[in-house]
mmCIF file of C-alpha atoms in Angstrom:
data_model
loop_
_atom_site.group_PDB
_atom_site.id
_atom_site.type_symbol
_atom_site.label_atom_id
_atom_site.label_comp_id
_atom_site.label_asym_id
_atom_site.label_seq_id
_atom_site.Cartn_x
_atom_site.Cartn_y
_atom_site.Cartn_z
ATOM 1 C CA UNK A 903 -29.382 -47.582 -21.127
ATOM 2 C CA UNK A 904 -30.206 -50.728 -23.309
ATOM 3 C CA UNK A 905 -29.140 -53.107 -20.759
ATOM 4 C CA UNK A 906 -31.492 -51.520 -18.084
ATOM 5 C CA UNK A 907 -34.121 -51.158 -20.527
ATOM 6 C CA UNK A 908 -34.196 -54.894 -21.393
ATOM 7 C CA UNK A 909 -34.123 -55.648 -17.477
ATOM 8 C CA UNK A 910 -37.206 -53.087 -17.161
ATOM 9 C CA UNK A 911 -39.010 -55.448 -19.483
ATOM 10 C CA UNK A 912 -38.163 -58.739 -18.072
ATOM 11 C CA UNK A 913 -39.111 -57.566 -14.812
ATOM 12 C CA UNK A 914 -42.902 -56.412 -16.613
ATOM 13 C CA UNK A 915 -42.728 -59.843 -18.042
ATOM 14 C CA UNK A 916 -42.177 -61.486 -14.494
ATOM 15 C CA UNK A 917 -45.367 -59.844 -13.886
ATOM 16 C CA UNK A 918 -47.173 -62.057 -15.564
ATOM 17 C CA UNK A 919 -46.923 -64.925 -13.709
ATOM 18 C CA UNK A 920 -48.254 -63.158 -10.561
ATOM 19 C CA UNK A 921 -51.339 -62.050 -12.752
ATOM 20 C CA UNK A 922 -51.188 -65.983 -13.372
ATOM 21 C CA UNK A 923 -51.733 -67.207 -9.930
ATOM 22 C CA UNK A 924 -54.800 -64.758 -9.869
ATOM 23 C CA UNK A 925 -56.314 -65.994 -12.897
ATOM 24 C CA UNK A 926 -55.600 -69.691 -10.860
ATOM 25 C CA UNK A 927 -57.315 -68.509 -7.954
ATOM 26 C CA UNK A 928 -60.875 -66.998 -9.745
ATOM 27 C CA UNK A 929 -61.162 -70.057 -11.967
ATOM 28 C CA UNK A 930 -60.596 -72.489 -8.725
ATOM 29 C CA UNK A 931 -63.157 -69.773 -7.279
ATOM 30 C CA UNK A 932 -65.290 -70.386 -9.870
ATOM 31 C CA UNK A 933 -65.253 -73.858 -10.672
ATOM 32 C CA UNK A 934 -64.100 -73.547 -14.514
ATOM 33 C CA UNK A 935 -60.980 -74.745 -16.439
ATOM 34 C CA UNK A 936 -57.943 -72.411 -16.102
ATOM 35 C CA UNK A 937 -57.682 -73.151 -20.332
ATOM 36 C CA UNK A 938 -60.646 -70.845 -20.775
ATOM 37 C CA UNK A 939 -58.323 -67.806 -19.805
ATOM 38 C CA UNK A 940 -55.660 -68.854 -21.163
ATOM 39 C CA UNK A 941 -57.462 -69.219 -24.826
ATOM 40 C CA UNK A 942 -59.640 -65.940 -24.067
ATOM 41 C CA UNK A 943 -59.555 -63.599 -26.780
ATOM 42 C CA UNK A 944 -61.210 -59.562 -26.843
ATOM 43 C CA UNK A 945 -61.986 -60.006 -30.684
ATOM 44 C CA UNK A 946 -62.746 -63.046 -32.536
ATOM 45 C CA UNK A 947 -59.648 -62.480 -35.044
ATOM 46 C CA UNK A 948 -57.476 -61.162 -32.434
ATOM 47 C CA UNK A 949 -54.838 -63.755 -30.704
ATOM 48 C CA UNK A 950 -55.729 -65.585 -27.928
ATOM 49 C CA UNK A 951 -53.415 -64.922 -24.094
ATOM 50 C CA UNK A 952 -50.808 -67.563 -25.086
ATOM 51 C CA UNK A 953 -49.876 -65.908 -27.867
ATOM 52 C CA UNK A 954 -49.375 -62.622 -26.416
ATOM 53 C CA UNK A 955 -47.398 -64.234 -23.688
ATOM 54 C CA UNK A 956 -45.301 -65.955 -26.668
ATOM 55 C CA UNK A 957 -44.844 -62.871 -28.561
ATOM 56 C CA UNK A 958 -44.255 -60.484 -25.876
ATOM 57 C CA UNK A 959 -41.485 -63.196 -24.681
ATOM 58 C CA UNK A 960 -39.531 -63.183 -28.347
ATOM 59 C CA UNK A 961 -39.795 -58.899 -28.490
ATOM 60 C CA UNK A 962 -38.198 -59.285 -25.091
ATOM 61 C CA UNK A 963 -35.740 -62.229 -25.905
ATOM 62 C CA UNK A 964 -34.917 -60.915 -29.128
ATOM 63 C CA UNK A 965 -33.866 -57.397 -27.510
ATOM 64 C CA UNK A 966 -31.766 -59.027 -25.013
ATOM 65 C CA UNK A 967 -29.908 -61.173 -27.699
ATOM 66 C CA UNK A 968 -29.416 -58.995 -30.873
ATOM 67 C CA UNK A 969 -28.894 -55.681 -28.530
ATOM 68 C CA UNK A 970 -25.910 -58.139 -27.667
ATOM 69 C CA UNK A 971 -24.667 -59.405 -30.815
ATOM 70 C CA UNK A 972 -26.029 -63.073 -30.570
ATOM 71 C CA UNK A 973 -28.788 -65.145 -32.416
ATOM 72 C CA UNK A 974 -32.174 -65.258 -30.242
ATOM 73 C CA UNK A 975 -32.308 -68.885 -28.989
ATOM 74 C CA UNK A 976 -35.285 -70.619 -31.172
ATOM 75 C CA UNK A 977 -38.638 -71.306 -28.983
ATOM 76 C CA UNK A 978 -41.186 -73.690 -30.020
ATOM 77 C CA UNK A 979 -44.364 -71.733 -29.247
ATOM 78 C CA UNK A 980 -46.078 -75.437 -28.236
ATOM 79 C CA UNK A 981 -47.330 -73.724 -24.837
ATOM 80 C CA UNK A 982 -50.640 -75.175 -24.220
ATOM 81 C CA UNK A 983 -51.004 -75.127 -20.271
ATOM 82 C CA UNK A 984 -50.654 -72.776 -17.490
ATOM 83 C CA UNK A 985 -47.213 -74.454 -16.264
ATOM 84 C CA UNK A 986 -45.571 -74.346 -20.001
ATOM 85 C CA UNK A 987 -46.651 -70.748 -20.368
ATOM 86 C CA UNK A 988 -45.135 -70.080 -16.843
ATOM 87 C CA UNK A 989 -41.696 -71.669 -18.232
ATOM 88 C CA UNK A 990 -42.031 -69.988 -21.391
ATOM 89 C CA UNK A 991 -41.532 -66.684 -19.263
ATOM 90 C CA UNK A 992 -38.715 -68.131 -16.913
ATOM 91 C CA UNK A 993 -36.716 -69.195 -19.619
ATOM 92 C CA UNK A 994 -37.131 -66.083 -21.495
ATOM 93 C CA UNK A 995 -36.041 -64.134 -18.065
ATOM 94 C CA UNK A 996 -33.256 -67.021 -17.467
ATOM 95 C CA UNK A 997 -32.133 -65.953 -21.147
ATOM 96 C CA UNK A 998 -32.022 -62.039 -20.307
ATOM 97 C CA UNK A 999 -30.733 -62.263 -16.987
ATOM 98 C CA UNK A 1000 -27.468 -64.444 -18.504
ATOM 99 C CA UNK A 1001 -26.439 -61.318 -21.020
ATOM 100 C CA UNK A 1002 -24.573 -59.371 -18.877
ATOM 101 C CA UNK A 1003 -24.563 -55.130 -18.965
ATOM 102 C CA UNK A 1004 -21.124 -55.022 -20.883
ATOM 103 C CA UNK A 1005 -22.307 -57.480 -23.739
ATOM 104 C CA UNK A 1006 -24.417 -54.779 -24.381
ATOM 105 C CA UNK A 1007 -21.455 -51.987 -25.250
ATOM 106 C CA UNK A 1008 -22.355 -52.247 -29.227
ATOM 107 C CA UNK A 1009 -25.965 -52.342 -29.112
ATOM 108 C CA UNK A 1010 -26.644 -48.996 -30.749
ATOM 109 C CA UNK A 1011 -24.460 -50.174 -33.294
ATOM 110 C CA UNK A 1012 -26.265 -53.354 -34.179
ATOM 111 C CA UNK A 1013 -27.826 -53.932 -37.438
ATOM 112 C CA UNK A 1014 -30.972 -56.201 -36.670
ATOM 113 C CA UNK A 1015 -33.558 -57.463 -39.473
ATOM 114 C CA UNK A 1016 -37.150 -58.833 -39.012
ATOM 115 C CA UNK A 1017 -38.418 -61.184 -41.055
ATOM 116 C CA UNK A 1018 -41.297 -58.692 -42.129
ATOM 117 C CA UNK A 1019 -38.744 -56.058 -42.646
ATOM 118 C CA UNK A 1020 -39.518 -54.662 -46.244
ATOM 119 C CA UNK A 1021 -36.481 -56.347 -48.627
ATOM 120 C CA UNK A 1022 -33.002 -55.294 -47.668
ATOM 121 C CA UNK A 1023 -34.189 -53.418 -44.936
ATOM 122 C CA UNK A 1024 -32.992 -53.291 -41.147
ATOM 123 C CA UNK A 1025 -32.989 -51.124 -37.511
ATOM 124 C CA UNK A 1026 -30.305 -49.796 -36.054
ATOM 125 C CA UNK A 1027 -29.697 -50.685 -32.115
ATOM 126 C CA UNK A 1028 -31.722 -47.606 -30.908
ATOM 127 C CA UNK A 1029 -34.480 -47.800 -33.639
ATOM 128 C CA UNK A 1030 -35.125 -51.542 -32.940
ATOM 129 C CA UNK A 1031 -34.886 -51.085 -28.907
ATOM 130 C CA UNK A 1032 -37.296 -47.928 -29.463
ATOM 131 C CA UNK A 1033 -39.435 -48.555 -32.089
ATOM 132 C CA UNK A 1034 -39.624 -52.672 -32.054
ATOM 133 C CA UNK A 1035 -38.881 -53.734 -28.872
ATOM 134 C CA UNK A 1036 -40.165 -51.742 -25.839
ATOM 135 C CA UNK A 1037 -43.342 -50.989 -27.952
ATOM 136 C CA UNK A 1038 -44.223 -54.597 -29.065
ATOM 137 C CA UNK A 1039 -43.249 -56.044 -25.601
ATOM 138 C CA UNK A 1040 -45.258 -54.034 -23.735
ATOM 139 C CA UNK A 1041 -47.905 -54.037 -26.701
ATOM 140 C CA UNK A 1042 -47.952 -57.948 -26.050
ATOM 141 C CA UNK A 1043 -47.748 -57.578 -22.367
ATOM 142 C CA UNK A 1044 -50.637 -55.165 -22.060
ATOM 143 C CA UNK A 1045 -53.239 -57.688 -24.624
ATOM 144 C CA UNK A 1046 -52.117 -60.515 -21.846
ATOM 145 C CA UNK A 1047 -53.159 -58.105 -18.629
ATOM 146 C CA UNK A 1048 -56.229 -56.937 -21.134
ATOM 147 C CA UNK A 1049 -57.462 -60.135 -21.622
ATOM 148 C CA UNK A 1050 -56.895 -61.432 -18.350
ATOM 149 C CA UNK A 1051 -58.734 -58.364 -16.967
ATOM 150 C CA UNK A 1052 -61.827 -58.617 -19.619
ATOM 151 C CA UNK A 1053 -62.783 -61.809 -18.513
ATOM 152 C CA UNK A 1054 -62.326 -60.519 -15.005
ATOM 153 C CA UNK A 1055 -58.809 -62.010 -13.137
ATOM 154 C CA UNK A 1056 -58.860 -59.357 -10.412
ATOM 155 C CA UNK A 1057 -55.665 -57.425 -11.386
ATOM 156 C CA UNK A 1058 -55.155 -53.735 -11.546
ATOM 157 C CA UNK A 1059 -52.036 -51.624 -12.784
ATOM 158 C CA UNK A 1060 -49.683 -51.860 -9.813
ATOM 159 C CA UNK A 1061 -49.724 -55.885 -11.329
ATOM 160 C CA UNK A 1062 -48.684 -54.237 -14.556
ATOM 161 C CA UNK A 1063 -46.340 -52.208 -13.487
ATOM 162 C CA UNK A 1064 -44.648 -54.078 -10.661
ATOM 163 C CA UNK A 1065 -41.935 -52.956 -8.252
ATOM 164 C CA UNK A 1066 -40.915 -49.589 -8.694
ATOM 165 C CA UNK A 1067 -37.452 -48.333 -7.737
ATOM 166 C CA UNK A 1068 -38.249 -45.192 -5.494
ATOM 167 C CA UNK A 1069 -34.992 -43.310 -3.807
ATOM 168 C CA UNK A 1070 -35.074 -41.125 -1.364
ATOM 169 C CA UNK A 1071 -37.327 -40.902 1.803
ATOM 170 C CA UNK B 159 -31.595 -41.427 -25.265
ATOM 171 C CA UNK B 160 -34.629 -39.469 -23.370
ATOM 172 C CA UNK B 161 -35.387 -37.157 -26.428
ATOM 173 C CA UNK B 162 -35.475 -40.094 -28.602
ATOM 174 C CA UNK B 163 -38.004 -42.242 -26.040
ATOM 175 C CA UNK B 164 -39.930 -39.327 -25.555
ATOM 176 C CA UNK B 165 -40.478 -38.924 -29.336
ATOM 177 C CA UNK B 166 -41.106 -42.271 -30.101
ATOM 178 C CA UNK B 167 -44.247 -42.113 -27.066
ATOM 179 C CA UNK B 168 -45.385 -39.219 -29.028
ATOM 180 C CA UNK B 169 -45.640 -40.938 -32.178
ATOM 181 C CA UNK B 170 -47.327 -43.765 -31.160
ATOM 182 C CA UNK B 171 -49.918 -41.245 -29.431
ATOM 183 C CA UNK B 172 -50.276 -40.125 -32.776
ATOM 184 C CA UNK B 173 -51.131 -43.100 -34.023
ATOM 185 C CA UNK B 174 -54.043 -42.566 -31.712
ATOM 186 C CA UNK B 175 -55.873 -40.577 -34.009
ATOM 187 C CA UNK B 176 -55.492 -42.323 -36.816
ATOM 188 C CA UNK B 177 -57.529 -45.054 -34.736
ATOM 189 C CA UNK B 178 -60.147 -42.141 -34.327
ATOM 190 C CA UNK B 179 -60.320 -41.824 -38.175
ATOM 191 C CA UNK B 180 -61.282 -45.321 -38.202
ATOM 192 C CA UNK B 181 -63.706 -45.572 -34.960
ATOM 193 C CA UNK B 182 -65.623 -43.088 -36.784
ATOM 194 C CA UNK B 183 -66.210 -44.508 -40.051
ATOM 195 C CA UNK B 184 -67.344 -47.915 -38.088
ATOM 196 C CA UNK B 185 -69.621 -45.990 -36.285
ATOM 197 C CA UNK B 186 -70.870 -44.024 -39.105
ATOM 198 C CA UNK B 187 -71.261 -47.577 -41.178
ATOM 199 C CA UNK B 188 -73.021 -49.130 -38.325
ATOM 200 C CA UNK B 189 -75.046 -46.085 -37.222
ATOM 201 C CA UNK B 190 -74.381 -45.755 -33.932
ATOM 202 C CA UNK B 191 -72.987 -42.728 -31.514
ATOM 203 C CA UNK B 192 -69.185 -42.202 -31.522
ATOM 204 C CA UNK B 193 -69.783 -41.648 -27.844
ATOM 205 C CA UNK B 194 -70.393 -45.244 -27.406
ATOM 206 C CA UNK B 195 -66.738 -46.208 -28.010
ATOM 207 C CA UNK B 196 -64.982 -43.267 -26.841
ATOM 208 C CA UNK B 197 -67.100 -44.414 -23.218
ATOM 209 C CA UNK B 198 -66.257 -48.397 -24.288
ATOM 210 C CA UNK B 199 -64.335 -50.386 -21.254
ATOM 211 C CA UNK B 200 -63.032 -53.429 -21.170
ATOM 212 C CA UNK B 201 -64.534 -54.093 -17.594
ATOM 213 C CA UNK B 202 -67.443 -52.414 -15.562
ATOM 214 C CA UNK B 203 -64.652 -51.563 -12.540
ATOM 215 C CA UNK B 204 -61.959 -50.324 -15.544
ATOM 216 C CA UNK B 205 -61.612 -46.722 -17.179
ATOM 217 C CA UNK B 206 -63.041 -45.850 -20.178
ATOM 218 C CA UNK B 207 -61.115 -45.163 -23.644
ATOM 219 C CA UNK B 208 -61.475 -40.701 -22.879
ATOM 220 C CA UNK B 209 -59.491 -41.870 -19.486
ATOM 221 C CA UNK B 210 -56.919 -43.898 -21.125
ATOM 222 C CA UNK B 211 -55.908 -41.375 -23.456
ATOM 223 C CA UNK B 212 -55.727 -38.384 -20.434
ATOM 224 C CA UNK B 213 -53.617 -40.709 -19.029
ATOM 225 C CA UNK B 214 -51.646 -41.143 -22.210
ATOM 226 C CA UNK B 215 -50.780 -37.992 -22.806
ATOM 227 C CA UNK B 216 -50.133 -37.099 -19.191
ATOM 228 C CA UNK B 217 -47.145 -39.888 -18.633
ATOM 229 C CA UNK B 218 -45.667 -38.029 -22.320
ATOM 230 C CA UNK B 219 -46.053 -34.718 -21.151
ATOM 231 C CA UNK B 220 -45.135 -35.577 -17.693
ATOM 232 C CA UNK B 221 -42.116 -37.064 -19.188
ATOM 233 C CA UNK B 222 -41.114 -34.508 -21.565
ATOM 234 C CA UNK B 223 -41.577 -31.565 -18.950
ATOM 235 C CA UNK B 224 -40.211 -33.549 -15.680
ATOM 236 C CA UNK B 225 -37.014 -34.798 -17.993
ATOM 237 C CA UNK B 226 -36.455 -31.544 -19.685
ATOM 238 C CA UNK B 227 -36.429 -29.949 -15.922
ATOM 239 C CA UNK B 228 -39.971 -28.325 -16.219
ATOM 240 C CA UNK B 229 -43.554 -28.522 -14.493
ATOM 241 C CA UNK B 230 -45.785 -29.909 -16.920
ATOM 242 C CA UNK B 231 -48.763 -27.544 -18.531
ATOM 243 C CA UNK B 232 -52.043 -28.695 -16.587
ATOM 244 C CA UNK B 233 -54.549 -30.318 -18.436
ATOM 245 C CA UNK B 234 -58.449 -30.086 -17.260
ATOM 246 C CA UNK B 235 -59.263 -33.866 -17.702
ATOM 247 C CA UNK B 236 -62.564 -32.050 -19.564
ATOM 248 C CA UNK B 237 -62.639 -34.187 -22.543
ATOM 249 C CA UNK B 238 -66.077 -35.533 -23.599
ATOM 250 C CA UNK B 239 -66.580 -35.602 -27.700
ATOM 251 C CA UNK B 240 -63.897 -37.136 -30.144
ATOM 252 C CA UNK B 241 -62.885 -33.696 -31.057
ATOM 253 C CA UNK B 242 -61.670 -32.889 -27.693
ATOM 254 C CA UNK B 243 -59.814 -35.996 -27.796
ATOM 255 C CA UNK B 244 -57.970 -35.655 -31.179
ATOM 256 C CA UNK B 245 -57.114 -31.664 -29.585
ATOM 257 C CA UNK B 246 -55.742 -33.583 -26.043
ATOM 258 C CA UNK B 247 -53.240 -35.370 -28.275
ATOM 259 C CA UNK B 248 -52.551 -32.486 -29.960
ATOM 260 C CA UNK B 249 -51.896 -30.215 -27.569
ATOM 261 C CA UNK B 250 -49.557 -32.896 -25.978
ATOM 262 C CA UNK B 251 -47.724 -33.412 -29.204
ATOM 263 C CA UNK B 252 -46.949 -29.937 -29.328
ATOM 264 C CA UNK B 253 -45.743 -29.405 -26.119
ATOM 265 C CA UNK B 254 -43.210 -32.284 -26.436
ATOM 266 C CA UNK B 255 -42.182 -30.804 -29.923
ATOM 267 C CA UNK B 256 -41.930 -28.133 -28.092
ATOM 268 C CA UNK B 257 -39.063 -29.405 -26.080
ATOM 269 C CA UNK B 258 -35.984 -29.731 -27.659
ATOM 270 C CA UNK B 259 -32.541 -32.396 -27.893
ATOM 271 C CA UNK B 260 -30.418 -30.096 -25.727
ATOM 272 C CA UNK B 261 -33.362 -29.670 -22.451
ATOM 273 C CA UNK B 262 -32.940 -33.334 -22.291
ATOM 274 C CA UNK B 263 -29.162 -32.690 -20.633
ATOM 275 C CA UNK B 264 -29.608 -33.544 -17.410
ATOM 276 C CA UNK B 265 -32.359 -36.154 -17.723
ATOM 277 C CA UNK B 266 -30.549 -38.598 -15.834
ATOM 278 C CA UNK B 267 -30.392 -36.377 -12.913
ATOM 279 C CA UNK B 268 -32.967 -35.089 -12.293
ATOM 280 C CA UNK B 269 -35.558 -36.152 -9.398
ATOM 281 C CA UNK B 270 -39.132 -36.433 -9.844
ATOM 282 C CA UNK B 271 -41.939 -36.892 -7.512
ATOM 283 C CA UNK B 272 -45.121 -38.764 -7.866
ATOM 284 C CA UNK B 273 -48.251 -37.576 -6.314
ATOM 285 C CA UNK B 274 -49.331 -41.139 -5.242
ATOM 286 C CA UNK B 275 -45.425 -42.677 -4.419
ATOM 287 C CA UNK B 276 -44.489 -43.185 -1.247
ATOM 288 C CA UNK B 277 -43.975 -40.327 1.575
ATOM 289 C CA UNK B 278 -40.589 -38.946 0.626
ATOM 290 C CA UNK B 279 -39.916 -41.046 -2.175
ATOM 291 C CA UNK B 280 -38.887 -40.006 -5.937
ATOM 292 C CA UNK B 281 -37.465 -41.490 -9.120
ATOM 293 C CA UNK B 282 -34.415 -40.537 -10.658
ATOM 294 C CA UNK B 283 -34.444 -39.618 -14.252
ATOM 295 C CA UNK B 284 -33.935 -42.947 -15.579
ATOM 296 C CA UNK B 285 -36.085 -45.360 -13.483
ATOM 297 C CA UNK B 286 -38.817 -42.640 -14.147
ATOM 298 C CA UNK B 287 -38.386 -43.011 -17.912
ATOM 299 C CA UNK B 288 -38.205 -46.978 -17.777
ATOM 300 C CA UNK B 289 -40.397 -47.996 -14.857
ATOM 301 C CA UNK B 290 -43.034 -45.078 -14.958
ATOM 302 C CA UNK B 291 -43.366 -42.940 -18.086
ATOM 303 C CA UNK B 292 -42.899 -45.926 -20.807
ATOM 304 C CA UNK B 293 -44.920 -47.922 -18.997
ATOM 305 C CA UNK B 294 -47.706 -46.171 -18.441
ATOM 306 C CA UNK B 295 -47.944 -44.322 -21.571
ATOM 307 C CA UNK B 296 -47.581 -47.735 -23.454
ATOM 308 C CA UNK B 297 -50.281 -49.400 -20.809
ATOM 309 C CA UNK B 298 -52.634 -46.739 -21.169
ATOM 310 C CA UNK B 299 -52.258 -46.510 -25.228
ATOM 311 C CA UNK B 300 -52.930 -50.543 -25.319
ATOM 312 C CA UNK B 301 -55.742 -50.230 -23.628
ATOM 313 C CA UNK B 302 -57.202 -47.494 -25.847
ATOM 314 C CA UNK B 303 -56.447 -49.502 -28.504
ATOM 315 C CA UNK B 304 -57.912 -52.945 -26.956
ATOM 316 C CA UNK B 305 -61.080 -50.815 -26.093
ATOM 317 C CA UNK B 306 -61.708 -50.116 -29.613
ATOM 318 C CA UNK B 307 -60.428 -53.302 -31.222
ATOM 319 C CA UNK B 308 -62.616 -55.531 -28.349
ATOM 320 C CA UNK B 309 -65.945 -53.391 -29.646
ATOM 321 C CA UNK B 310 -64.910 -53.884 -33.579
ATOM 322 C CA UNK B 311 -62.962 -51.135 -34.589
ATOM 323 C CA UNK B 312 -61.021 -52.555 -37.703
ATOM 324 C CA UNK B 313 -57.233 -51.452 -36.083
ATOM 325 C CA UNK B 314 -54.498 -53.755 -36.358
ATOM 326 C CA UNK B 315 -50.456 -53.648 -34.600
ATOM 327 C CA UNK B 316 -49.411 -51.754 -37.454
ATOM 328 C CA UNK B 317 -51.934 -49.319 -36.753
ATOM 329 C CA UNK B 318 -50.321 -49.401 -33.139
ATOM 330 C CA UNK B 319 -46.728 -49.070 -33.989
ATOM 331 C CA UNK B 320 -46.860 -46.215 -36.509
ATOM 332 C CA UNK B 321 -44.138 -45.796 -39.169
ATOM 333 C CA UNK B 322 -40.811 -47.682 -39.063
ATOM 334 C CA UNK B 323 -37.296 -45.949 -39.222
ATOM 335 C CA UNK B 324 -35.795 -48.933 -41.229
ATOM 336 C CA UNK B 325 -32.135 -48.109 -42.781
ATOM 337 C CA UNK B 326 -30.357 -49.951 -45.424
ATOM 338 C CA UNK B 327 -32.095 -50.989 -48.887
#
């Protein structure tokens, strides 16, 4: 299940840039800089929608790679404009999408530390998907779509959520 | 893996109430009504912070009963005072506890329906766990959280995530 649970987060993450061309559309509305979203906040010492984008991308990154056995590729986190943040999240998704379901075959088995891990300490694949991952992606993911939705981008859950797989019918 | 996402979800709805603890020494501090944050939205056309947790605690307990091959226990949607709300997470705690490793067999299989999906159209066990119950619970637990943090509750992430399983040390 780890390799569809990492693809269930990239697609949330894809989300984002259709929340994106929203947030595009009421500033051009509106007549104000696009920058104002992306810098909005919901508490003064609480991290702007960058960030979250930026963080959400290295829980989801970070699953995909040491769920895998490899090192996370290094990002920057220099995103200052609409079209970095939008390559921030297709590079993340370009990342994901290249680990392939069988690299995955250890990944309960992995041993992955955090660099505010208490000393000597680490997760074990199904701890860090469960506990680290899928709650600080979607932790990240949901402070984006929060502040997004605060300063009022017209987006609603189905944008969170994004395509569901029904059967049947 | 369902008995182990499904417990996870219920810890960090635990976590709620912890968040409760602290909403209502702020409010005591500042003398004000607990009521005010518990009715506290992020937007005038978004649900309030009583809402978010119902829906919480119905995508666990929908989770836990529709996985474990049961019809969830009905919940009134009555909630008005913080006391109600610390006994809605309750309640749903307990059910899932109630649930145990071995009702989780045939997870994968099993087919559930969603009141609002489309006319003939269901999830199979897994897609419901990834695209619908972790999801939603996580969504609607963020924004609880980004209700009370946005109006000054002193939370932080590690008052979202709840206690770590690290190994090793």
């Amino acid at each position: 299940m780890y390799y569809q649970a990492i693809s269930q987060l990239t697609q949330n993450l894809r989300t984002i840039e259709t929340w994106l061309d929203k947030a595009e559309e009421f500033a051009a509305a509106k007549k104000f800089d696009i920058n104002v979203l992306l810098n909005g906040r919901l508490a003064p010492d609480m991290k702007p929608f960058i960030y979250q984008v930026q963080s959400a991308t290295d829980y989801v990154k970070g699953g995909a790679a040491w769920l895998s056995g490899q090192k996370p590729p290094p990002y920057e986190d220099s995103e200052r404009t609409i079209g970095e943040v939008r390559a921030r999240i297709q590079k993340t998704v370009a990342f994901v999408e290249s680990v392939k379901e069988k690299q995955y075959a250890d990944a309960g088995r992995q041993k992955v530390s955090m660099s505010w891990a208490p000393a000597g300490k680490f997760l074990v694949g199904e701890n860090y998907l469960l506990q680290m991952v899928i709650p600080n992606a979607y932790f990240h993911i949901a402070m984006a779509y929060a502040i997004l939705r605060h300063q009022g981008v017209d987006i609603g859950k189905m944008d969170f959520l994004g395509p569901i797989n029904w059967s049947g019918g």
